[in-house]
Coordinates of C-alpha atoms in Angstrom, one line a residue:
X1276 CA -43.6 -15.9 -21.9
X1277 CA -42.4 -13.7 -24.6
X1278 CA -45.0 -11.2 -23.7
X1279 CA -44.2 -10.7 -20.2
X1280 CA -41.9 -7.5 -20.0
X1281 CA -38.5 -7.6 -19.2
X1282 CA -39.0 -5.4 -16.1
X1283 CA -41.3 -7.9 -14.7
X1284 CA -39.0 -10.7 -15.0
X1285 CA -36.5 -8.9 -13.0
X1286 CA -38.8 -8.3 -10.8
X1287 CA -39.5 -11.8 -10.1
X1288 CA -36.4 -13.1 -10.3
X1289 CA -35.1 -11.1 -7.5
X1290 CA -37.3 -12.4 -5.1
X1291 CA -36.2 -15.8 -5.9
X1292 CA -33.6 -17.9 -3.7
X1293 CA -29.7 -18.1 -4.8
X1294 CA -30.1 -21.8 -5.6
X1295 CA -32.6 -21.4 -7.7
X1296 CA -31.3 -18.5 -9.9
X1297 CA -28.4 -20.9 -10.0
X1298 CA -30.3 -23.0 -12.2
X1299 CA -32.7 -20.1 -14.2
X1300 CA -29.2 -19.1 -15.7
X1301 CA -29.2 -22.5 -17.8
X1302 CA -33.1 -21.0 -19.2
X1303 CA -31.6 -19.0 -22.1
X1304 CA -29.3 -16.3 -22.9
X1305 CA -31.5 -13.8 -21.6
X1306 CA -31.5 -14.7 -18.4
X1307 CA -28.5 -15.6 -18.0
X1308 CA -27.3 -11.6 -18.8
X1309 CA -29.9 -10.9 -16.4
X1310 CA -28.4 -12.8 -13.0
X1311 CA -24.8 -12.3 -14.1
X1312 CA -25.2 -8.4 -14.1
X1313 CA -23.3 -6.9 -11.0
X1314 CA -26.6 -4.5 -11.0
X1315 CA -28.5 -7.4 -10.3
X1316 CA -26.5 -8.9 -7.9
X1317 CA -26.3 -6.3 -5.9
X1318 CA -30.6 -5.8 -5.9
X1319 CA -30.6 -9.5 -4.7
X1320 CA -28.3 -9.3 -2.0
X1321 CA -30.2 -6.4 -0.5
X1322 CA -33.5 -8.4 -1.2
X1323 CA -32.0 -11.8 0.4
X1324 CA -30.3 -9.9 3.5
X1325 CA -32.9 -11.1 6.0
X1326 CA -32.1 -14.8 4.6
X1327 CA -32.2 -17.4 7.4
X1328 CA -29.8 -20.3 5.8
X1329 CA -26.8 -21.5 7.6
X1330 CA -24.0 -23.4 6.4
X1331 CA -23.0 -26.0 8.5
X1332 CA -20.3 -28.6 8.6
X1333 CA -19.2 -32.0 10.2
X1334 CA -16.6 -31.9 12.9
X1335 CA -13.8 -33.6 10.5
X1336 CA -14.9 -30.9 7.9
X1337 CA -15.1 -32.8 5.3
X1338 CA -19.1 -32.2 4.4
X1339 CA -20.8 -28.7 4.5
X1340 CA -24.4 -29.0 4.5
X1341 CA -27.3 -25.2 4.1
X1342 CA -29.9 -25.3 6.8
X1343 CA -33.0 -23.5 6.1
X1344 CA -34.2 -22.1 10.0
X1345 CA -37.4 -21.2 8.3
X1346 CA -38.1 -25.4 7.8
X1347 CA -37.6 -25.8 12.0
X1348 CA -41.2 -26.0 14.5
X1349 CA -40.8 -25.0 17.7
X1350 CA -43.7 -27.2 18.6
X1351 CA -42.5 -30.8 16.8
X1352 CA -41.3 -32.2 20.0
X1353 CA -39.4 -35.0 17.8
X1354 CA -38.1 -33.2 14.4
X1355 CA -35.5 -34.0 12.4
X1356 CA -33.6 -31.5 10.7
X1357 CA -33.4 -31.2 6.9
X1358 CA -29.7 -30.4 5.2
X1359 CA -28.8 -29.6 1.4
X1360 CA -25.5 -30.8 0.5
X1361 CA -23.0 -28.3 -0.4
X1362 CA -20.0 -29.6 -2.7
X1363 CA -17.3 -27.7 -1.9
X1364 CA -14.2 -26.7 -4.3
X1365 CA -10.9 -28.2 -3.2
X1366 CA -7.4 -26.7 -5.1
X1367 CA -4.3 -28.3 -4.7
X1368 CA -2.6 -26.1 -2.6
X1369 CA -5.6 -24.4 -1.0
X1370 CA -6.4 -25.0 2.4
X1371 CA -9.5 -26.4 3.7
X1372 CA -12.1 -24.3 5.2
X1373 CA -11.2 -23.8 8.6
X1374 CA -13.9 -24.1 11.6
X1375 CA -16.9 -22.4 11.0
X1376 CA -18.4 -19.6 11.7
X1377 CA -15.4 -17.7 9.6
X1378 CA -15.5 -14.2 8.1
X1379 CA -18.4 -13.5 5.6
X1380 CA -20.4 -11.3 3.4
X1381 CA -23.4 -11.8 1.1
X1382 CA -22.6 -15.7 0.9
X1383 CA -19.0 -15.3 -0.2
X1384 CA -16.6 -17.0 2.4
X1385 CA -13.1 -16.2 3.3
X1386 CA -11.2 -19.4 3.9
X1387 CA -8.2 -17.6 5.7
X1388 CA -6.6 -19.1 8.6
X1389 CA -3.7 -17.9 11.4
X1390 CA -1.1 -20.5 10.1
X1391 CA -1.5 -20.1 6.9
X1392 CA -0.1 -17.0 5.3
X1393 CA 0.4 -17.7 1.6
X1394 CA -3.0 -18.8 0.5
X1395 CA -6.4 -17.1 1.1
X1396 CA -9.5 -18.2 -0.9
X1397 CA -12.6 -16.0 -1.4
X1398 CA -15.3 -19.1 -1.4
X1399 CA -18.6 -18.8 -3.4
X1400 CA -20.5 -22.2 -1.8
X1401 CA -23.5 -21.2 -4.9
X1402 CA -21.4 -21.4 -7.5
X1403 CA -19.2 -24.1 -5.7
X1404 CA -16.2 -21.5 -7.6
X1405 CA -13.3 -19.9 -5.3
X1406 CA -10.7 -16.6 -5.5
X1407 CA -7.9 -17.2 -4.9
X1408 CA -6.0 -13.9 -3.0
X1409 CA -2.3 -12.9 -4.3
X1410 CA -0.1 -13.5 -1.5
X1411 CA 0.5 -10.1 0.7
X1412 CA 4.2 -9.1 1.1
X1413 CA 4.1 -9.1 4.9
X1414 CA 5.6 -11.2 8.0
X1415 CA 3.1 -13.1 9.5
X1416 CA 1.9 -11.6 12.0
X1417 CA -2.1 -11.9 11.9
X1418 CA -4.4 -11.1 14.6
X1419 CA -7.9 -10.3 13.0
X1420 CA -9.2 -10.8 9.3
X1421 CA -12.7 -9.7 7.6
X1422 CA -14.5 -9.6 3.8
X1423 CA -16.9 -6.6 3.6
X1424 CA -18.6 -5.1 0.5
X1425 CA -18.3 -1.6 -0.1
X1426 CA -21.2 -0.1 -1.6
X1427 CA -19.8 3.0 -3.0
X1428 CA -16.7 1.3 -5.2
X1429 CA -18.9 -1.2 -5.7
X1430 CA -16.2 -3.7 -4.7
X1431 CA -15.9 -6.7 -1.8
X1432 CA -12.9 -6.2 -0.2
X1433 CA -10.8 -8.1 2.3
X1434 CA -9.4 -6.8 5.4
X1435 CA -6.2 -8.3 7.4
X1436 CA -4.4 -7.1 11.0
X1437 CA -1.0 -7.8 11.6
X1438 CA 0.8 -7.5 14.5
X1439 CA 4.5 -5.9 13.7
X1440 CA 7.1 -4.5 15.8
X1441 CA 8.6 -1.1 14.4
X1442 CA 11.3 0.5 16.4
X1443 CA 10.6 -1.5 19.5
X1444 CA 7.5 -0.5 19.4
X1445 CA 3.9 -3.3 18.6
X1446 CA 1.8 -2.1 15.9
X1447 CA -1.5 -2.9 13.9
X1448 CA -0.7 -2.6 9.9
X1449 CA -3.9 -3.2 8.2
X1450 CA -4.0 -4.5 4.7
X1451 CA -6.6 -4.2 2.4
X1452 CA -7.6 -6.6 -0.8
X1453 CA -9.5 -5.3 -3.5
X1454 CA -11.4 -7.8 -5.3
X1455 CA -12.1 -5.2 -8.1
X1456 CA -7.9 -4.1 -8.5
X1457 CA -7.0 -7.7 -7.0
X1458 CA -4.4 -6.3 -5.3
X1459 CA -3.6 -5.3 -1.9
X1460 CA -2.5 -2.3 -0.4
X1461 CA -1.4 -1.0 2.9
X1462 CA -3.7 1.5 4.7
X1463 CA -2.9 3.5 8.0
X1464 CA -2.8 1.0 11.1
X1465 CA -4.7 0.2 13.4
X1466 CA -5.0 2.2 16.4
X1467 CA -6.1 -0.2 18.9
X1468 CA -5.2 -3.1 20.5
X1469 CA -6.7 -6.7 19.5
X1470 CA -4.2 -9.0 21.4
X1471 CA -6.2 -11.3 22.2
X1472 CA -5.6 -15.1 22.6
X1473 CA -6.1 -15.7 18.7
X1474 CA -6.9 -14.0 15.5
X1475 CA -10.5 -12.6 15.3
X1476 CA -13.1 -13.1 12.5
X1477 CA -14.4 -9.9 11.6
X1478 CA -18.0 -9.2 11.3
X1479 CA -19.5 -7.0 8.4
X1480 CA -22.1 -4.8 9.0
X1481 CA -23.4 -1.3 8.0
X1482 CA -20.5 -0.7 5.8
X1483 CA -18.1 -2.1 8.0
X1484 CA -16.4 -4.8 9.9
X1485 CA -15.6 -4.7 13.3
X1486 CA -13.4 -6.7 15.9
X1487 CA -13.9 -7.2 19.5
X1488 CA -11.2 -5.2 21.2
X1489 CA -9.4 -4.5 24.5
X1490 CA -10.3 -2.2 26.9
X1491 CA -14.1 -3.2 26.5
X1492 CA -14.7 -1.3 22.8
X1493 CA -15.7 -3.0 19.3
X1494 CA -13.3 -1.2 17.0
X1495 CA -14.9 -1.1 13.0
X1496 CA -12.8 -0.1 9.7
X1497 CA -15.4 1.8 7.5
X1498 CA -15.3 -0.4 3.7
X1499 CA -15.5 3.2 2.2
X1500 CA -13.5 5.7 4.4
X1501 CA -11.1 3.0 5.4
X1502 CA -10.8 4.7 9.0
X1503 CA -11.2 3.2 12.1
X1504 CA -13.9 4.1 14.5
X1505 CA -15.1 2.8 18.2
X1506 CA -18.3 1.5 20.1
X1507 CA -18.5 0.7 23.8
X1508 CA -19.7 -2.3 24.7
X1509 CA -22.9 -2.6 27.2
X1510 CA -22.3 -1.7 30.7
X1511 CA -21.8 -5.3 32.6
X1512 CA -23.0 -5.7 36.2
X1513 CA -20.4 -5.5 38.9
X1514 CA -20.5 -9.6 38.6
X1515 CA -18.3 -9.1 35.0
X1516 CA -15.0 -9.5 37.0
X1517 CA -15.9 -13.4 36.8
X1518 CA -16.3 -12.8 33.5
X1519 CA -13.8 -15.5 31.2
X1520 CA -15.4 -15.2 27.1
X1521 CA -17.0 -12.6 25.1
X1522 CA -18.1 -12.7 21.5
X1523 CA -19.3 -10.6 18.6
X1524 CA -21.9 -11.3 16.5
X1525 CA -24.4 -10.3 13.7
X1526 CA -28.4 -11.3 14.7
X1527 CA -31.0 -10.1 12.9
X1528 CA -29.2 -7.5 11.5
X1529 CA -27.8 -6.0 14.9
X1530 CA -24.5 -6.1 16.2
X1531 CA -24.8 -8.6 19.1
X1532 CA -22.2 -9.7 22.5
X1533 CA -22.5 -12.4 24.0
X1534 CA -20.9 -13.2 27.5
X1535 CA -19.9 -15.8 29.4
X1536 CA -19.3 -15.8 33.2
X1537 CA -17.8 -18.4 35.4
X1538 CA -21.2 -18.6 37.6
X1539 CA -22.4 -20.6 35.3
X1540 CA -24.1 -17.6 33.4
X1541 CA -24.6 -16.2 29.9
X1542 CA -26.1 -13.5 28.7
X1543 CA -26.6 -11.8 25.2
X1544 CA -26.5 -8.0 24.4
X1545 CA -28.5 -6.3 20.9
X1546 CA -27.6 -3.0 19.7
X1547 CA -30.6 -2.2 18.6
X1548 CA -29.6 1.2 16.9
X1549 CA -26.5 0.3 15.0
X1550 CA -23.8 3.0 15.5
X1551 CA -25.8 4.0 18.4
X1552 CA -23.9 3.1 22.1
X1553 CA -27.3 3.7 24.3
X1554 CA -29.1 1.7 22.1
X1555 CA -27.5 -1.5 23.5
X1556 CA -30.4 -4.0 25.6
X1557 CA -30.5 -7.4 27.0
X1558 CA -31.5 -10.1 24.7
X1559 CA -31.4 -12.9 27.0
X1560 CA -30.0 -14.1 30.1
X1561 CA -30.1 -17.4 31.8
X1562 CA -27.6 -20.2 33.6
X1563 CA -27.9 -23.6 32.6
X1564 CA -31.3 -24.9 31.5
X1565 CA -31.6 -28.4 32.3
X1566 CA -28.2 -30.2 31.3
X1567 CA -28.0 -27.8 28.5
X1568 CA -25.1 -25.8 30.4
X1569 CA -24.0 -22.4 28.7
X1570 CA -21.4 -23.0 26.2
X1571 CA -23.9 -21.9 23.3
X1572 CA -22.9 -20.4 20.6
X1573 CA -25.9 -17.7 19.0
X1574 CA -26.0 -18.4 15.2
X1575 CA -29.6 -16.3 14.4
X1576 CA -32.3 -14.4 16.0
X1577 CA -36.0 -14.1 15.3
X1578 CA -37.8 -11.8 16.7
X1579 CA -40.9 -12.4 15.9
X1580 CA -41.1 -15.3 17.7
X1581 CA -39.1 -14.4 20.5
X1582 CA -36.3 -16.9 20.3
X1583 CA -32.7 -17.3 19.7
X1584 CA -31.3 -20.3 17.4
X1585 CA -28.1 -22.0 19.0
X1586 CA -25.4 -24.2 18.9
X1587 CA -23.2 -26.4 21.1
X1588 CA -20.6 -28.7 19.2
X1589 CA -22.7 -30.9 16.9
X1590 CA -25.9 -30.1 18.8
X1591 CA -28.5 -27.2 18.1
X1592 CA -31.2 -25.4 21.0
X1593 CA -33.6 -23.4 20.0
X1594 CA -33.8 -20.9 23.4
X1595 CA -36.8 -19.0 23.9
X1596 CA -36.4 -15.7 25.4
X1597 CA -39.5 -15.3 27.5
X1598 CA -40.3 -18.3 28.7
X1599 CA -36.7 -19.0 29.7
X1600 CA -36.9 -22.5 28.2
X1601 CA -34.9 -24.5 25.6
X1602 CA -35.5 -27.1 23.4
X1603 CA -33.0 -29.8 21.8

């Protein structure tokens, strides 16, 4: 092994899963300098970006479990899925992690929730090791949240929205966490309005995190910039006035909306261009299949095989797209 360049080894090791680099560390000194260097971690993250692992968790939230999607056939018309236990890291005074999905980025997890405003946790389910955030001097107020990673400081940062009222008038502050400073800061406010019924989990992607907004536009804070910017949302059929639920997502590396109508009906939009507005198509669109109904929630997409990976409480479809069928 001691002739096998250095280079090499990198090379190798990058392709490997997180869990098993988790153990290579323990191989010798070397290695260890190797995966701990923020270099490295970052080559990683870039390689494992197209990762198809969820993290899943019981209803009471008590066990989280990593699903592999690659490990699922279609075809097995009797399967049984395979989990990994995940321990998770409890503090005394931390909160438990709130229902999934909840704002992510490269496998770190914020554990942030709308009641609780003193403690927020950056959650590293690998390392089974947590961050705790200082606590922001602000009222509480929150309406959306976020973690993103910003590729030119070279730093993850987490993003909050409150909802204040300044001479009579609401307003949006935005507060921004460095994990590199560990501090926060207050950045110009929000322009838009994101009243909706509850706080929003912010999704990361391209550099950003974006929100679901009012007035049918996804609003996105640039990680680097730190300004705000805008994207419509697909033009809906004159049927969208029975429209009752929307919801942002990140499939396959594309921005992704998925509505629900009252008909019964749901259908999924793709940006397929990110940034792009005209670049928005139709995924999928169909009313209830069987007694499947359409409260599904879209947790991956692969497009190679033309189907969509779903979820509906503690039950998962896999819907495929062509052949307007689902399977249990």
């Amino acid at each position: 092994m001691s002739d096998v360049p250095s280079v090499l080894f990198h090379e190798i090791l990058r392709r490997l899963p997180a869990e098993s680099l988790l153990r290579f560390r323990a191989v010798c000194k070397g290695w260890r300098r190797l995966i701990d260097h923020p270099s490295f971690i970052r080559t990683h993250a870039s390689n494992q970006s197209s990762s198809t692992t969820l993290l899943i968790r019981n209803s009471i939230g008590t066990r989280f479990c990593s699903l592999t999607l690659d490990s699922l056939n279609y075809k097995d018309a009797e399967q049984t899925i395979d989990v990994t236990p995940v321990k998770a890291v409890y503090c005394t005074g931390v909160p438990r992690a709130t229902a999934l999905p909840v704002p992510s980025c490269n496998g770190l997890i914020l554990n942030s929730h709308y009641r609780t405003n003193k403690t927020w946790v950056i959650w590293n389910p690998l390392t089974r090791t947590f961050h705790e955030l200082p606590e922001p001097d602000i009222e509480t107020g929150l309406m959306g949240s976020g973690i993103g990673y910003d590729s030119a400081s070279d730093d993850y940062k987490v993003v909050r929205i409150d909802r204040l009222f300044r001479h009579g008038k609401s307003v949006y502050q935005t507060s921004v966490y460095s994990l590199k400073m560990e501090s926060w800061r207050i950045i110009k406010d929000c322009p838009y309005d994101i009243s909706w019924v509850g706080p929003t989990r912010g999704i990361f992607l391209g550099g950003a995190i974006h929100w679901l907004s009012l007035h049918d536009i996804i609003i996105a804070l640039d990680l680097e910039t730190e300004e705000y910017r805008e994207f419509s949302m697909p033009v809906l059929p004159p049927n969208s006035k029975e429209l009752f639920e929307t919801r942002l997502d990140v499939l396959g590396g594309c921005l992704v909306m998925s509505f629900y109508y009252l008909i019964p009906r749901m259908e999924g939009w793709m940006m397929k261009d990110y940034g792009d507005e005209k670049s928005w198509v139709k995924l999928f669109s169909f009313g209830g299949i069987g007694s499947i109904g359409i409260r599904l929630k879209p947790l991956a997409y692969f497009k190679n095989k033309g189907r969509v990976f779903m979820q509906r409480d503690e039950e998962f479809f896999w819907l495929d797209i062509k052949n307007h069928s689902a399977k249990k």
